[in-house]
Amino acid sequence: MSTRQARQSAPPPRPPRAPDDGEAYAMLRRHAGHSSAFLALNAGNRRFRTPGVDGFVPYREGGRRHVFPLGGPICAAGDRDRLLTALLERARSEGRRVTAVQLPRPAAELHARHGFTVNQFGASFSIHLDGYGLGGQRMVKVRNMVNRARREGVTVTEVTAAEREAPQVRADLDAVDRAWLRDKGRHVKELDFLIGERGGPGAPHRRLFTARHAGRTVAYVSYSPVFGDRSGWLYDLTRRLPDAPPGTVEMVFATALRRFQDEGCAWLHLGFTPFVQLRPDACAFGPTSGALRRCLELLAAKGQAIYPAATQESFKLKWRPQLIEPEYLAFQGGVTPGAVWRLMRLTKAV
């Protein structure tokens, strides 16, 4: 058999194995800079990789024809184009369209160069902890809420990963989850796929603070690690009982903030909120959809009954974050009703 015949009969190279949880976490530590990059470890996410690149793209599938990457390629800056190109080729070979979700500005610009239509989706908020404090007139409402919870007898404790496995602690946290979801009602959604989780592969690396009152757990807040130039912690997931004393969540947040400062942490990231801080010039670097922009603006103005974006934004703004950055959606080949519908289904917005 000739060399040419051998090459023609050889099977195509097998795609590289997806990184396991430990490998994916190590890649995040080496390459992630996006404040929400740790969401890549959420249960249910898949991980695409290509030969020769130290990194991966977290994604989920939406039906048979759609792929939804989250946050952009996680790899060295010089490899991002190569990794995205490989993902697009894989999707093309499977007859799928790519819609990227919650992209920071550099990743949105990368997608625009690949012909994607890009729209701002919302914004992320961050606090630089160096010199930050709760003093002064601007923070008086926050201090009053924290002091009110303290007077009511609320106490806050950090619960280690090992302690969270204790049956009673787990039962207490499960009870908070059930009550929180029941109180929200069936019409109010949380954007699954875009928020953190208590369990899953990332659980050992998260930090969790609980609030107790009158002998029971009434709230908890979890924080995920953030890597890169603005390393620190991400305010990830909040749950509270409907009858928790006013100021409970503020007290948990203030306690964690001080703990992080004492440890020398530089940044506390408040996370992404959709439909807020929409700016007319946010997508000047590439093609955008006017129709989608108007829909997002309508959700920002009228969609509180469906998704509490304004309430989330208000909570984050009262902590006086110094950094507010736009985040983006990117649609391969333009915005289509099918892609929007599948994204809404994936995030459980409908």
XYZ file of C-alpha atoms in Angstrom:
350
model
C 0.000 0.000 0.000
C 1.331 3.414 -0.950
C 1.800 6.228 1.586
C -0.995 8.157 -0.123
C -3.373 5.200 0.109
C -2.484 4.734 3.788
C -3.309 8.363 4.488
C -6.622 8.089 2.644
C -7.668 4.935 4.521
C -6.612 6.159 7.968
C -9.530 7.050 10.251
C -9.959 10.730 11.126
C -8.194 11.800 14.330
C -10.291 11.386 17.433
C -11.275 14.634 19.155
C -9.419 15.214 22.413
C -11.048 14.088 25.604
C -12.991 16.817 27.403
C -11.183 17.982 30.544
C -12.405 16.436 33.761
C -13.421 18.592 36.720
C -9.905 18.892 38.135
C -8.363 19.684 34.763
C -11.054 22.268 33.978
C -10.483 23.966 37.341
C -6.733 24.107 36.675
C -7.377 25.651 33.255
C -9.599 28.265 34.867
C -6.808 29.144 37.306
C -4.316 29.501 34.450
C -6.414 31.394 31.910
C -9.758 32.714 33.181
C -10.173 36.459 33.624
C -13.929 36.897 33.327
C -15.529 37.428 36.736
C -18.189 34.768 36.011
C -15.840 32.233 34.400
C -16.248 29.812 37.302
C -19.803 29.129 36.102
C -18.077 26.927 33.504
C -17.963 24.236 36.218
C -21.734 24.205 36.730
C -23.370 20.813 36.506
C -24.890 20.301 33.076
C -22.227 22.227 31.166
C -20.157 20.438 28.544
C -16.546 21.280 27.689
C -15.226 21.570 24.152
C -11.508 21.434 23.464
C -9.271 21.153 20.426
C -5.789 19.639 19.947
C -2.853 21.836 20.841
C -4.787 24.335 22.969
C -4.594 24.388 26.746
C -8.193 25.329 27.435
C -11.840 24.683 26.668
C -15.183 26.283 25.875
C -18.050 25.596 28.300
C -21.343 25.135 26.509
C -24.781 23.591 26.499
C -26.860 22.265 23.650
C -30.307 23.618 22.840
C -32.284 21.067 20.886
C -30.641 19.488 17.857
C -29.596 22.674 16.068
C -28.171 25.071 18.655
C -25.029 25.355 20.774
C -24.711 27.941 23.557
C -21.155 28.655 24.757
C -20.866 30.544 28.042
C -18.404 33.375 28.606
C -16.105 32.725 25.632
C -13.018 30.522 25.202
C -11.037 29.783 28.363
C -7.433 29.628 27.209
C -4.412 31.860 26.640
C -5.242 35.049 24.741
C -3.230 33.910 21.730
C -5.263 30.693 21.440
C -8.786 32.150 21.683
C -9.255 32.593 17.950
C -8.062 29.052 17.262
C -10.321 27.545 19.916
C -13.387 29.479 18.736
C -12.662 28.546 15.115
C -12.515 24.875 16.081
C -15.821 25.126 17.946
C -17.493 26.782 14.963
C -16.198 24.075 12.638
C -17.494 21.377 14.971
C -20.913 23.066 15.111
C -20.992 23.446 11.302
C -20.214 19.767 10.804
C -23.139 18.885 13.089
C -25.554 21.326 11.448
C -25.734 23.570 14.534
C -25.773 27.335 15.046
C -23.729 28.966 17.809
C -25.125 31.598 20.154
C -22.646 32.770 22.777
C -23.945 34.024 26.119
C -22.597 36.432 28.754
C -19.472 37.474 26.884
C -17.101 40.097 28.265
C -16.034 42.810 25.821
C -12.858 41.079 24.469
C -14.766 37.853 23.768
C -17.618 39.806 22.146
C -15.125 41.537 19.838
C -13.629 38.138 18.945
C -17.059 36.810 17.996
C -17.805 39.941 15.974
C -14.641 39.307 13.940
C -16.050 35.871 13.154
C -19.214 37.421 11.727
C -21.466 37.219 14.773
C -24.206 39.762 15.468
C -23.501 41.147 18.936
C -25.870 42.829 21.396
C -25.361 43.991 24.935
C -27.230 41.677 27.296
C -26.695 43.448 30.613
C -23.826 44.356 32.916
C -21.573 43.018 35.648
C -20.670 44.934 38.807
C -17.457 44.829 40.854
C -16.064 46.329 44.074
C -12.363 47.094 44.442
C -11.763 46.265 48.092
C -8.569 48.269 48.606
C -9.646 51.148 50.836
C -13.324 50.240 50.514
C -15.571 50.692 53.544
C -19.151 51.091 54.672
C -18.635 54.475 56.300
C -19.951 57.795 55.076
C -23.358 59.176 54.223
C -23.690 57.224 50.964
C -23.621 53.907 52.835
C -25.912 54.843 55.706
C -28.833 52.756 54.393
C -26.637 49.676 54.133
C -25.335 50.171 57.673
C -28.847 50.611 58.986
C -29.974 47.340 57.385
C -26.977 45.437 58.769
C -27.492 46.891 62.241
C -31.190 46.064 62.138
C -30.457 42.407 61.424
C -27.857 42.355 64.186
C -30.343 43.818 66.690
C -32.826 41.111 65.675
C -30.255 38.516 66.730
C -29.043 37.348 63.309
C -25.607 35.715 63.346
C -23.431 34.948 60.320
C -20.987 32.057 60.009
C -18.825 30.726 57.195
C -19.542 27.021 56.625
C -16.671 24.978 55.236
C -17.042 22.516 52.373
C -16.715 19.603 54.809
C -19.328 21.040 57.163
C -21.777 21.476 54.284
C -21.855 17.693 53.886
C -23.246 17.158 57.397
C -26.840 15.866 57.147
C -28.332 18.600 59.349
C -26.533 21.415 57.542
C -27.582 20.035 54.177
C -31.188 19.695 55.353
C -31.176 23.307 56.602
C -29.848 24.619 53.289
C -32.329 22.498 51.327
C -35.160 23.971 53.395
C -34.007 27.503 52.535
C -33.902 26.577 48.839
C -37.420 25.153 48.871
C -38.910 28.126 50.697
C -37.115 30.638 48.476
C -38.331 28.996 45.266
C -41.865 28.607 46.592
C -41.998 32.254 47.643
C -40.830 33.456 44.226
C -43.870 31.963 42.540
C -44.093 30.218 39.209
C -44.073 33.408 37.110
C -40.774 34.802 38.435
C -37.719 33.169 36.910
C -34.034 32.907 37.655
C -31.757 32.568 34.668
C -30.501 29.011 34.958
C -27.153 28.476 33.178
C -26.152 32.064 34.074
C -26.075 31.762 37.869
C -24.147 29.699 40.365
C -25.245 26.590 42.214
C -24.726 25.160 45.671
C -23.527 21.754 44.532
C -21.975 20.484 41.326
C -18.307 20.068 40.405
C -17.374 23.526 41.695
C -18.777 23.029 45.198
C -15.434 22.266 46.930
C -13.983 25.563 45.698
C -16.865 27.826 46.714
C -17.261 29.596 50.029
C -20.613 29.684 51.776
C -21.851 31.990 54.553
C -25.057 31.245 56.447
C -27.310 33.436 58.563
C -29.076 31.972 61.595
C -31.933 33.439 63.586
C -33.945 31.970 66.440
C -32.158 28.650 66.149
C -32.596 28.051 62.424
C -30.804 28.829 59.165
C -32.672 31.668 57.461
C -30.363 32.557 54.553
C -27.121 31.722 52.813
C -24.834 33.312 50.226
C -22.187 31.468 48.226
C -19.090 32.935 46.604
C -17.052 31.511 43.719
C -13.367 32.146 43.006
C -12.351 34.652 40.343
C -8.958 34.443 38.642
C -6.886 36.737 36.455
C -6.040 40.424 36.799
C -9.060 41.091 39.018
C -8.851 37.966 41.117
C -11.076 37.671 44.146
C -14.550 36.306 44.790
C -17.861 36.369 42.942
C -21.131 36.963 44.806
C -22.687 33.903 43.319
C -25.946 32.668 44.795
C -28.350 34.055 47.427
C -31.209 32.283 49.157
C -33.313 33.429 52.114
C -36.472 32.455 53.938
C -39.406 34.802 53.306
C -39.602 35.595 57.043
C -35.879 36.217 57.550
C -35.371 39.501 59.444
C -34.844 42.591 57.261
C -31.176 43.204 56.567
C -30.205 39.535 56.793
C -28.686 39.319 53.308
C -26.923 42.661 53.778
C -25.415 41.357 57.021
C -24.164 38.203 55.291
C -22.708 40.252 52.451
C -20.990 42.740 54.794
C -19.531 39.909 56.892
C -18.091 38.153 53.831
C -16.773 41.437 52.443
C -14.850 42.167 55.626
C -13.519 38.597 55.725
C -12.214 38.911 52.167
C -10.590 42.258 52.970
C -8.866 40.771 56.017
C -7.468 38.033 53.762
C -5.994 40.612 51.365
C -8.517 39.986 48.581
C -8.473 42.751 45.945
C -11.905 42.365 44.299
C -15.426 41.345 45.223
C -17.501 40.838 42.075
C -21.263 41.211 42.336
C -21.959 39.280 39.154
C -24.031 39.710 36.034
C -27.540 41.161 35.788
C -29.388 40.991 32.449
C -31.350 43.850 30.857
C -29.658 46.630 32.883
C -27.131 49.396 32.171
C -27.860 49.075 28.428
C -25.770 51.611 26.515
C -26.368 52.784 22.934
C -22.630 52.713 22.162
C -21.850 49.343 23.784
C -21.695 47.476 20.448
C -19.851 50.006 18.300
C -17.206 47.382 17.434
C -19.459 45.111 15.325
C -22.838 44.371 13.737
C -25.808 44.513 16.091
C -29.553 43.852 15.953
C -31.797 46.852 16.478
C -34.839 44.650 16.950
C -33.175 42.637 19.715
C -31.937 45.810 21.374
C -35.491 47.150 21.511
C -36.727 43.862 22.984
C -34.066 43.966 25.690
C -34.893 47.599 26.460
C -38.564 46.636 26.771
C -37.673 43.856 29.208
C -35.601 46.341 31.182
C -38.543 48.738 31.421
C -41.508 46.375 31.735
C -40.213 42.918 32.606
C -39.974 43.115 36.402
C -42.904 40.737 36.812
C -41.042 38.115 34.760
C -37.448 38.671 35.887
C -36.428 40.989 38.756
C -33.526 42.695 36.977
C -34.243 46.124 38.481
C -34.318 44.681 42.003
C -30.984 42.936 41.457
C -29.433 46.063 40.001
C -30.653 48.167 42.921
C -29.127 45.755 45.454
C -25.780 45.820 43.674
C -25.684 49.573 43.158
C -26.280 50.320 46.823
C -22.865 48.791 47.568
C -21.298 51.501 45.348
C -19.362 49.280 42.913
C -16.531 51.159 41.235
C -16.592 49.032 38.068
C -19.622 48.350 35.848
C -18.916 46.494 32.599
C -21.244 45.522 29.717
C -21.696 41.866 28.825
C -22.972 40.526 25.525
C -24.909 38.007 23.472
C -23.469 36.934 20.101
C -25.517 35.224 17.368
C -23.843 33.340 14.541
C -25.360 34.407 11.229
C -27.619 36.996 12.857
C -30.409 36.895 15.411
C -33.096 34.319 14.617
C -36.354 33.488 16.421
C -35.183 29.894 16.833
C -31.964 30.862 18.585
C -33.753 33.329 20.876
C -36.428 30.763 21.741
C -33.891 28.048 22.499
C -31.886 30.452 24.677
C -35.015 31.365 26.626
C -35.805 27.685 27.122
C -32.244 26.906 28.150
C -32.170 29.632 30.783
C -35.708 28.772 31.910
C -36.863 32.295 31.142
C -39.966 30.622 29.655
